[in-house]
Tab-separated table of C-alpha atoms in Angstrom:
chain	number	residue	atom	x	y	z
D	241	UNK	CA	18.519	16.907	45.167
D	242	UNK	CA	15.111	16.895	43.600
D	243	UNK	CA	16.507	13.458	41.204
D	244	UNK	CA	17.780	11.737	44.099
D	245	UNK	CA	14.930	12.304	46.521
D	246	UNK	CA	12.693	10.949	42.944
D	247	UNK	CA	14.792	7.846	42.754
D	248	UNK	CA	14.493	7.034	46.313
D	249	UNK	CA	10.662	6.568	45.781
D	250	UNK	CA	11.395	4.776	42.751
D	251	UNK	CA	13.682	2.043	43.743
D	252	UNK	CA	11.753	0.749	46.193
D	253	UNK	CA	8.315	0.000	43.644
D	254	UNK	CA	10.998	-1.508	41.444
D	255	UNK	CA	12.686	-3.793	43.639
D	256	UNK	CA	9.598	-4.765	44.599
D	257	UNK	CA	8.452	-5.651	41.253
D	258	UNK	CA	12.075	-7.580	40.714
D	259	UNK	CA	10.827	-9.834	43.745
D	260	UNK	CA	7.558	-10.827	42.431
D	261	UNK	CA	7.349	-14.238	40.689
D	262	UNK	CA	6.494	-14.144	37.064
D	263	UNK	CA	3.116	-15.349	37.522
D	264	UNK	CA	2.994	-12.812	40.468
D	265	UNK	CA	3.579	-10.138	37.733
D	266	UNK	CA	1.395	-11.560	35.473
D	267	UNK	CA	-1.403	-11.330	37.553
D	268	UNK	CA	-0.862	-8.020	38.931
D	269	UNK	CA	-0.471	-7.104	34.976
D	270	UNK	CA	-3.846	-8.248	34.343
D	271	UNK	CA	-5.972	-7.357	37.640
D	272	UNK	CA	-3.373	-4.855	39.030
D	273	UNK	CA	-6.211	-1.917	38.942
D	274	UNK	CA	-9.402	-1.155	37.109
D	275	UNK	CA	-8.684	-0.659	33.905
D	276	UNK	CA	-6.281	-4.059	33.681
D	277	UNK	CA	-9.279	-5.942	34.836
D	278	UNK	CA	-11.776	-4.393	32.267
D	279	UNK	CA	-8.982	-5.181	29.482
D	280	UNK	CA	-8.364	-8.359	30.586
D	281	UNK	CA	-11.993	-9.094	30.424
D	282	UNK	CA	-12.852	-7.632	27.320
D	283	UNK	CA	-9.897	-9.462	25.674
D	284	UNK	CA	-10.720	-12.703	27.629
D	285	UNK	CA	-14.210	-12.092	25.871
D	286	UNK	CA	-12.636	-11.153	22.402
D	287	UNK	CA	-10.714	-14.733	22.498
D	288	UNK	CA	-13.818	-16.716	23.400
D	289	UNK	CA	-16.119	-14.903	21.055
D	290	UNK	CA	-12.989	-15.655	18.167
D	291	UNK	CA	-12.947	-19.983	19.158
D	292	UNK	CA	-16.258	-20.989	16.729
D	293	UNK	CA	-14.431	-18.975	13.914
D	294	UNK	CA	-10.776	-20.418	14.992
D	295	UNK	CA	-12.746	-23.702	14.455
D	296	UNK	CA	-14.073	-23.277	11.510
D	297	UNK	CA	-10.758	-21.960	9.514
D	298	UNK	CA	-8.622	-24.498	11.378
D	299	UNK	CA	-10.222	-27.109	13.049
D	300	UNK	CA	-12.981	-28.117	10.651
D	301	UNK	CA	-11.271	-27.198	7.465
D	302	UNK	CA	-11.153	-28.960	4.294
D	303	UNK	CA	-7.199	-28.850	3.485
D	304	UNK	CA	-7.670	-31.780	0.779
D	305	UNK	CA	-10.589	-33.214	-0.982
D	306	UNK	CA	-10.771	-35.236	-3.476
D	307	UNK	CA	-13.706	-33.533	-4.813
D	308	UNK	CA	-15.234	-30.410	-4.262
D	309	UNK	CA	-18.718	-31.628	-2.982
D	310	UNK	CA	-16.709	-32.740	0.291
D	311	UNK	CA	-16.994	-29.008	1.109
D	312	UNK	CA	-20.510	-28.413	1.557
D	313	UNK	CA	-20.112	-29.584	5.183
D	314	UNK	CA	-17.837	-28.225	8.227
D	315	UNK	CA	-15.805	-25.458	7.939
D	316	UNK	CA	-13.805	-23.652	5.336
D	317	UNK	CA	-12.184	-24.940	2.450
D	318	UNK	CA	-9.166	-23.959	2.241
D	319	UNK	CA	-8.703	-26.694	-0.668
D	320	UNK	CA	-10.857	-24.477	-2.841
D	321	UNK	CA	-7.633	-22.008	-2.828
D	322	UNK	CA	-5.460	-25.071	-3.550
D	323	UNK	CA	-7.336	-25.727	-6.622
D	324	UNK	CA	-8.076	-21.934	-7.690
D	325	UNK	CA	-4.650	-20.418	-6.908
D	326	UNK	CA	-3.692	-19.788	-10.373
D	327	UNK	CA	-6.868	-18.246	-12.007
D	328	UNK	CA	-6.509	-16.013	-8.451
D	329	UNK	CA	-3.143	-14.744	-9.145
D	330	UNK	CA	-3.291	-14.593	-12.583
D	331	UNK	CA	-6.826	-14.181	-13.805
D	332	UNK	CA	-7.087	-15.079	-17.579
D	333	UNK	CA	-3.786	-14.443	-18.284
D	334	UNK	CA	-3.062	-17.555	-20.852
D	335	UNK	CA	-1.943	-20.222	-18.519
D	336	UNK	CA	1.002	-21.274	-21.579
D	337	UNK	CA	2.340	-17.551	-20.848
D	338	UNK	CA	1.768	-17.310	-16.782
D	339	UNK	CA	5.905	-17.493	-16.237
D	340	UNK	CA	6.110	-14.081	-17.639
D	341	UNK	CA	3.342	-13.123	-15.552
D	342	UNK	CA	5.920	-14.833	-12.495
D	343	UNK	CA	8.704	-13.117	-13.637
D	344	UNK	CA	6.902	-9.658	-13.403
D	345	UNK	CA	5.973	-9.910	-10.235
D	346	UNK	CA	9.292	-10.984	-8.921
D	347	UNK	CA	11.030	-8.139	-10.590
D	348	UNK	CA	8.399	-6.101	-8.468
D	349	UNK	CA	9.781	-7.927	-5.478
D	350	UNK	CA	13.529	-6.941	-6.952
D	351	UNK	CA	13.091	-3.573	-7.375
D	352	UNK	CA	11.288	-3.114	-3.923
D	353	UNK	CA	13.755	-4.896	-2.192
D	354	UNK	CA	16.456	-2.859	-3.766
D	355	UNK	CA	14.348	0.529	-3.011
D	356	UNK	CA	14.652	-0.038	0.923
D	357	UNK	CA	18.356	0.827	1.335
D	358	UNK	CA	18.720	4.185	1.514
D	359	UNK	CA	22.224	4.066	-0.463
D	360	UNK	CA	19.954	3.336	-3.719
D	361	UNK	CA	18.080	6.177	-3.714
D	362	UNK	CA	18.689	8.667	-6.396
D	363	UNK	CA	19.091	8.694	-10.438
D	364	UNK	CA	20.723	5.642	-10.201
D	365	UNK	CA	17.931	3.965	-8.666
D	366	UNK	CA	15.392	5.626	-11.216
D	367	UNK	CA	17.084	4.541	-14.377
D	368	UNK	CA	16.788	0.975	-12.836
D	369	UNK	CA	12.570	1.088	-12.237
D	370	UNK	CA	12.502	2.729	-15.695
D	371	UNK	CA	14.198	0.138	-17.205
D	372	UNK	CA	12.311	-2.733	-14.784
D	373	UNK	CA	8.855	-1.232	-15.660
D	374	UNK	CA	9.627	-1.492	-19.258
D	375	UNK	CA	10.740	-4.835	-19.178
D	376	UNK	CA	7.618	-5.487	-17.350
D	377	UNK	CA	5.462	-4.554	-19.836
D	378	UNK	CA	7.436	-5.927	-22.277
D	379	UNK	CA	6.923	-9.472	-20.480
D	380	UNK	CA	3.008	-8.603	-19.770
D	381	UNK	CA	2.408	-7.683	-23.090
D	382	UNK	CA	4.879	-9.490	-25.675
D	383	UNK	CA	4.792	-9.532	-29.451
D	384	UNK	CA	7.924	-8.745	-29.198
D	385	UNK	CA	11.340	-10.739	-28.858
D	386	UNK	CA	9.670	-14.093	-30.086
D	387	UNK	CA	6.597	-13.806	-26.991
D	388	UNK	CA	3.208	-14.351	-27.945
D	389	UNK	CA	0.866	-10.847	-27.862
D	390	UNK	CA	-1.294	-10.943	-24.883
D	391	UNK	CA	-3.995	-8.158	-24.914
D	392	UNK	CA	-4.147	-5.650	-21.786
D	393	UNK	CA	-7.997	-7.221	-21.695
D	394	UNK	CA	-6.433	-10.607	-20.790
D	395	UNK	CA	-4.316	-9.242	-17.853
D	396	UNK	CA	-5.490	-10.242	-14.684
D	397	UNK	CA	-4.978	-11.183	-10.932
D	398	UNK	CA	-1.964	-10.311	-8.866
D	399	UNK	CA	0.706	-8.826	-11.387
D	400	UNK	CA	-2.186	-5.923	-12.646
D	401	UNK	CA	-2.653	-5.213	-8.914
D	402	UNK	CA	0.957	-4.362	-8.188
D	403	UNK	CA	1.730	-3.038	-11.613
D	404	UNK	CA	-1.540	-0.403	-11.032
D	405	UNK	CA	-0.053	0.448	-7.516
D	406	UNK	CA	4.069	0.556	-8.448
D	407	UNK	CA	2.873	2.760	-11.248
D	408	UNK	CA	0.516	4.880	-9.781
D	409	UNK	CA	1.948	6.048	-7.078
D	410	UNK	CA	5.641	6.402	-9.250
D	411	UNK	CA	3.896	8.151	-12.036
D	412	UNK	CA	1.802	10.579	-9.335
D	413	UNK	CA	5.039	11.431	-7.148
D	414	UNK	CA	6.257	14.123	-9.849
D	415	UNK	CA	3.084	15.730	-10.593
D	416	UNK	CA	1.876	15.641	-6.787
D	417	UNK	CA	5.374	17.350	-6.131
D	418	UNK	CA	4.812	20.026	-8.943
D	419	UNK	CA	1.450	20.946	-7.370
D	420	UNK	CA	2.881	21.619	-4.406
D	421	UNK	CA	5.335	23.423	-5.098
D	422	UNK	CA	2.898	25.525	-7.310
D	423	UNK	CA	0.013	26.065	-4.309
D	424	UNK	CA	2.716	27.079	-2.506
D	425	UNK	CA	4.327	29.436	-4.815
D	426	UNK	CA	4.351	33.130	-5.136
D	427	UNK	CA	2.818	33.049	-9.301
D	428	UNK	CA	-1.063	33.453	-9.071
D	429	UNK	CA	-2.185	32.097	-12.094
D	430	UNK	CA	0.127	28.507	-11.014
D	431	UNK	CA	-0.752	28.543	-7.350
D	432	UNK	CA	-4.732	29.065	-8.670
D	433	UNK	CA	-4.255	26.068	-11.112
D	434	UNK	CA	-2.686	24.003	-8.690
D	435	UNK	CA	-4.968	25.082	-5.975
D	436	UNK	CA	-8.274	24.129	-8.425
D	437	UNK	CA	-6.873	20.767	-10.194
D	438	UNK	CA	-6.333	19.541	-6.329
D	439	UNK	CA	-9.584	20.494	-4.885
D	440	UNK	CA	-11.237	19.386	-7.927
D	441	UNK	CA	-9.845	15.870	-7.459
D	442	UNK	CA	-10.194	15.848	-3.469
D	443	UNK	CA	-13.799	16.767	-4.017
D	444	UNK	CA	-14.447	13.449	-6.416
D	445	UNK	CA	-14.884	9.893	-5.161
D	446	UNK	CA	-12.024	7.726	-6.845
D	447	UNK	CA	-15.499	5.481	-8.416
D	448	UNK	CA	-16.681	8.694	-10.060
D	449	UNK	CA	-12.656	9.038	-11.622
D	450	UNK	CA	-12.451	5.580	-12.824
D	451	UNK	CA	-15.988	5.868	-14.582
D	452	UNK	CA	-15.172	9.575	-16.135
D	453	UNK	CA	-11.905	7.242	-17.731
D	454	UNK	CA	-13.543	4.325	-18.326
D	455	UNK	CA	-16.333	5.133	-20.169
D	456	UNK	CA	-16.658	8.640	-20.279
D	457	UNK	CA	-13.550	9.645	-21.704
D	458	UNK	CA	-13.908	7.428	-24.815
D	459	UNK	CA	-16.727	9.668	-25.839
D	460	UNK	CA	-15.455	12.598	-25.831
D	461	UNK	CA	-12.034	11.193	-27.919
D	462	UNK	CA	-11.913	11.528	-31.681
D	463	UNK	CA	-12.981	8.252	-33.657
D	464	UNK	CA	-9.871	6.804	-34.243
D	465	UNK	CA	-8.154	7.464	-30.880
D	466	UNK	CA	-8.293	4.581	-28.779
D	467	UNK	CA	-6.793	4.545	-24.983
D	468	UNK	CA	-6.494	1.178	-23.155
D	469	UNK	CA	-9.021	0.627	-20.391
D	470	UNK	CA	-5.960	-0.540	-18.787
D	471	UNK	CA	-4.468	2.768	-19.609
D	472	UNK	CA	-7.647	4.870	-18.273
D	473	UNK	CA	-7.355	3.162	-15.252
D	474	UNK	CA	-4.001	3.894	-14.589
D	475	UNK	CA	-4.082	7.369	-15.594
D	476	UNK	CA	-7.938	7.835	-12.818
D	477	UNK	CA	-5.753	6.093	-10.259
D	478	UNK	CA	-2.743	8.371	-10.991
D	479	UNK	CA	-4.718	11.439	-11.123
D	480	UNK	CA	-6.357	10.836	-7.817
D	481	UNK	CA	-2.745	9.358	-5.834
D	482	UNK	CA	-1.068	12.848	-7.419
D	483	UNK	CA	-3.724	15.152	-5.346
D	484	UNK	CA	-3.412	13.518	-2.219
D	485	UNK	CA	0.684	13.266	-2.289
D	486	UNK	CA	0.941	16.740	-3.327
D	487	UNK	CA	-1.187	18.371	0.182
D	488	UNK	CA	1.071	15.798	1.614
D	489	UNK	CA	4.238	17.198	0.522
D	490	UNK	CA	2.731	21.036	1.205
D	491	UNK	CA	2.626	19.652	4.437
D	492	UNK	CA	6.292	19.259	5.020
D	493	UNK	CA	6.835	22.299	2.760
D	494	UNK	CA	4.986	24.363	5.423
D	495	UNK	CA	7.140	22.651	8.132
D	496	UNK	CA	10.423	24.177	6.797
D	497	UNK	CA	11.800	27.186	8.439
D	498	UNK	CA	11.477	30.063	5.312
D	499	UNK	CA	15.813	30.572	6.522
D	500	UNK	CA	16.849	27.988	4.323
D	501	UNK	CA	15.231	28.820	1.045
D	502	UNK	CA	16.293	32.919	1.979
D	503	UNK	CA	19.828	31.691	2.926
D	504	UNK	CA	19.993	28.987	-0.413
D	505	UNK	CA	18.157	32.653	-2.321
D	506	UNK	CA	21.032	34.504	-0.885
D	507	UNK	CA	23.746	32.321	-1.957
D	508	UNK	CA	22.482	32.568	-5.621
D	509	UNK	CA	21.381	28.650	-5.405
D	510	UNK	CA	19.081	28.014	-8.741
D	511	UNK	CA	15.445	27.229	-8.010
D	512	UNK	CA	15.461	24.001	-8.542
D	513	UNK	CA	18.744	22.838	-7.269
D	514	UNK	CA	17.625	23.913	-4.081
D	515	UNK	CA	14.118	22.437	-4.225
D	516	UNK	CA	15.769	18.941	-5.525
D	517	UNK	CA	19.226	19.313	-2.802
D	518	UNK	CA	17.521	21.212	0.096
D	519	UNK	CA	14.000	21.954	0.331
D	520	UNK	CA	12.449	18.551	-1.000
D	521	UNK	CA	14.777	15.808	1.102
D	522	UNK	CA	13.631	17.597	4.684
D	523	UNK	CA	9.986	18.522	3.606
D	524	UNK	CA	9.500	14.402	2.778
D	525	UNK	CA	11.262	13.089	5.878
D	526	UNK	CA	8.895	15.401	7.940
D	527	UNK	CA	5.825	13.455	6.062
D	528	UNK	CA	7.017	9.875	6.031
D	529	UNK	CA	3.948	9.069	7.737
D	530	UNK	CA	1.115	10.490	5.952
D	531	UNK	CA	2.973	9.417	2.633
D	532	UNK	CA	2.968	5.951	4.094
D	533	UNK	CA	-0.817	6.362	4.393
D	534	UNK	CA	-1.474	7.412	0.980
D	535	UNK	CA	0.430	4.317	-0.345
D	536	UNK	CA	-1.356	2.058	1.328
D	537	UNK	CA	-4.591	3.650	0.425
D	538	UNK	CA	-3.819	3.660	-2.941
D	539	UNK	CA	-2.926	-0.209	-2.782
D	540	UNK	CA	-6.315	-0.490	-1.210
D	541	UNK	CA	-7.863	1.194	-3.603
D	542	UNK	CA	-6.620	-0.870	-6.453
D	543	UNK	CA	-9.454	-3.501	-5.389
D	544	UNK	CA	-12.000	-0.178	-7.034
D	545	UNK	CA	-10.843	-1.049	-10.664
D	546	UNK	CA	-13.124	-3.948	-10.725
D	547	UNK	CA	-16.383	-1.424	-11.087
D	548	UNK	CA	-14.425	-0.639	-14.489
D	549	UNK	CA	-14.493	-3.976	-15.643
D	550	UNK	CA	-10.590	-4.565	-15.313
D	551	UNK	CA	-9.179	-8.141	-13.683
D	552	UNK	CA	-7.749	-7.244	-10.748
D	553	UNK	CA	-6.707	-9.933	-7.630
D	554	UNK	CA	-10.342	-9.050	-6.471
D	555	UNK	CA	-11.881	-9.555	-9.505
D	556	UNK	CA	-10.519	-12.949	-10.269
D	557	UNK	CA	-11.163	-14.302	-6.565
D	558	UNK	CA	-14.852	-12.550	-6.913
D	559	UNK	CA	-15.116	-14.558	-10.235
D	560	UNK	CA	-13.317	-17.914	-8.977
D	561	UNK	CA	-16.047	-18.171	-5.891
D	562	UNK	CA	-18.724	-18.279	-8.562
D	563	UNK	CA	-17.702	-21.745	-9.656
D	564	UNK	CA	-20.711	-23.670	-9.591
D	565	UNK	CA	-18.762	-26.924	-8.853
D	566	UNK	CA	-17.654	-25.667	-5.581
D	567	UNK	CA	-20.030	-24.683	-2.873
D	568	UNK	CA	-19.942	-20.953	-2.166
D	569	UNK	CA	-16.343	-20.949	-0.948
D	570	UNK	CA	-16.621	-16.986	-1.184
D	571	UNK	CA	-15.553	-16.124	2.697
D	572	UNK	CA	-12.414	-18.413	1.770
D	573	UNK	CA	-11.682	-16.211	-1.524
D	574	UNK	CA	-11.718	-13.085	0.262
D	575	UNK	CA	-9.795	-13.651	3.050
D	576	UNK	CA	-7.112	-14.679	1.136
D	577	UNK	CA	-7.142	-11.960	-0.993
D	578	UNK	CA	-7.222	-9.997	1.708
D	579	UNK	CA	-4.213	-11.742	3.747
D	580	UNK	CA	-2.192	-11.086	0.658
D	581	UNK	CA	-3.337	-7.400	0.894
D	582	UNK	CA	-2.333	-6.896	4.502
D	583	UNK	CA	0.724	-8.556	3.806
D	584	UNK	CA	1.524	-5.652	1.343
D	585	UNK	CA	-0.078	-2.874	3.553
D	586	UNK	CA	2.175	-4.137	6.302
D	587	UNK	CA	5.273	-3.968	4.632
D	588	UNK	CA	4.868	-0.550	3.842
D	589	UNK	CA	4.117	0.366	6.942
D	590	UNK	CA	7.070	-1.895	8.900
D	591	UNK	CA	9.369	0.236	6.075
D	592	UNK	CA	8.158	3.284	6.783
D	593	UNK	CA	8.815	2.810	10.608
D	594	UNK	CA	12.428	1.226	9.717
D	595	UNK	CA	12.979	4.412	8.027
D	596	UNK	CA	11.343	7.246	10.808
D	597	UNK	CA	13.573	5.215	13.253
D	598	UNK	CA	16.983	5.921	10.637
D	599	UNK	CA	16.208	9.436	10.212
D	600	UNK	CA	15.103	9.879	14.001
D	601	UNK	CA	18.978	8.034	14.796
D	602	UNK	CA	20.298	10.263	12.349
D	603	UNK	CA	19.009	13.493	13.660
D	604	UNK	CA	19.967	13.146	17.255
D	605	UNK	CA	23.540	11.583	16.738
């Protein structure tokens, strides 16, 4: 009685509404009560505030020149990316060699793509990134298989961006899951270690890491022990991405009801084929999101390595705008780097709602 005495008020508002023109609606929409008209207002003001800067990237923009002093006047030059696009995406990567540089980044693109199905995931889908990665750096690298050596130091723009995110966040996934499991253990000497080596981390800024690796940690290395800045950088960035994933993953660990590891205990399950079969594919579905945070943070955070000295996408735009020829086309630089950025960061997040929609369809079929 109660639902049928609710839908009889209902119907009513929503015929109503079904009688209304569109611009009828649209109005009401927009001034239908207080807080419409404030939003409406503020975002009226938003647009009008956002015009001199739509002219100015659009409007006014240099597209083509036929020289670069045809810049210094109107609005942004957009031809300034036209003419710098390689040295952004590539940095000082030998321009002779940049195809392997092309290839590397579209076998990131490959493997990515072929990450997203579900149906990929598992060994199978390892031995292929292992074998990618490797190829990779075989490409990046060279003198090997007839390509020319190209030193770590000469690695720049686009390719050492993804390559220090992929492999971050790849390498940090097994340690950040060992640490969790170990806070969260029952062995006190483990669950102290893991406990301190995370809060150690989580205390330090990621700029203090990549200086301790950069420049400190040569120092304290014997003489004839040399690490790759490259290398260092990796191994701050990894260090840092592992702390963060593994409270992430305690996180869903916590979230598990304690019945499944007893029941899995009382069936005489091993330890770890229960965490790999049981424990760890619930505890990460219940923390896509916060995992999809740290990724994208640590894809941020690649743009740090450039304190370090290493030639990231930032670090070759930062270095193109300083062309003398051109006329401080540095807003231009950075906003592309940055569109290709949010690009990235938006993927990852689209994919991580794709999948919390999957697994939400999957759990209430």
């Amino acid at each position: 009685m109660a639902k049928t005495h609710a839908t009889s008020k209902i119907r009513p508002h929503h015929l109503q509404q079904q009688r209304l023109s569109p611009f009828a609606r649209l109005l009401q929409l927009m001034f239908g009560d207080w807080l419409s008209i404030l939003l409406t207002l503020v975002s009226i003001g938003i647009v009008i505030a956002l015009i001199p800067a739509f002219q100015w990237a659009v409007l006014d923009a240099h597209w083509q020149v036929a020289s670069p002093a045809e810049c210094r006047e109107g609005g942004a030059c957009w031809a300034f990316i036209s003419a710098k696009l390689q040295f952004i995406l590539f940095g000082l990567y030998p321009p002779e060699e940049q195809w392997r540089a092309m290839i590397v980044i579209g076998l990131i693109l490959v493997l990515v793509l072929a990450t997203l199905s579900p149906r990929m995931w598992g060994g199978r889908l390892l031995v292929l990134w292992a074998l990618g990665i490797g190829a990779m750096l075989v490409l990046m690298n060279g003198g090997i298989l007839g390509l020319a050596y190209v030193p770590t130091s000469k690695w720049g723009g686009l390719p050492v961006t993804l390559l220090l995110a992929v492999l971050s966040l790849g390498l940090a996934f097994p340690f950040a899951i060992v640490l969790a499991l170990g806070r969260r253990g029952s062995l006190p000497v483990i669950r102290n270690v893991s406990i301190f080596i995370i809060e150690i981390v989580r205390g330090l800024p990621l700029v203090g890491l990549l200086f301790v690796a950069a420049i400190l940690l040569p120092l304290f290395l014997p003489p004839d022990w040399t690490i790759d800045k490259l290398g260092r950088t990796l191994a701050a960035l990894t260090v840092f991405a592992a702390a963060y994933l593994a409270e992430v993953i305690r996180g869903g660990l916590q979230g598990l009801p304690s019945g499944q590891i007893e029941a899995s205990q009382a069936l005489g399950i091993p330890y770890w084929k229960m965490v790999w079969h049981i424990v760890l594919p619930q505890a990460i579905q219940k923390v896509i999101p916060p995992l999809t945070n740290t990724a994208i943070v640590m894809v941020k955070n690649t743009a740090l390595v450039l304190i370090v000295g290493v030639f990231d996408m930032l670090s070759a735009a930062r270095s193109a705008a300083t062309d003398p020829a051109w006329p401080g086309p540095s807003t231009e630089a950075y906003l592309f780097v940055a569109g290709i950025y949010f690009v990235i960061c938006y993927g990852i997040a689209a994919y991580s709602r794709h999948l919390e929609a999957g697994i939400n369809a999957r759990n209430h079929s």
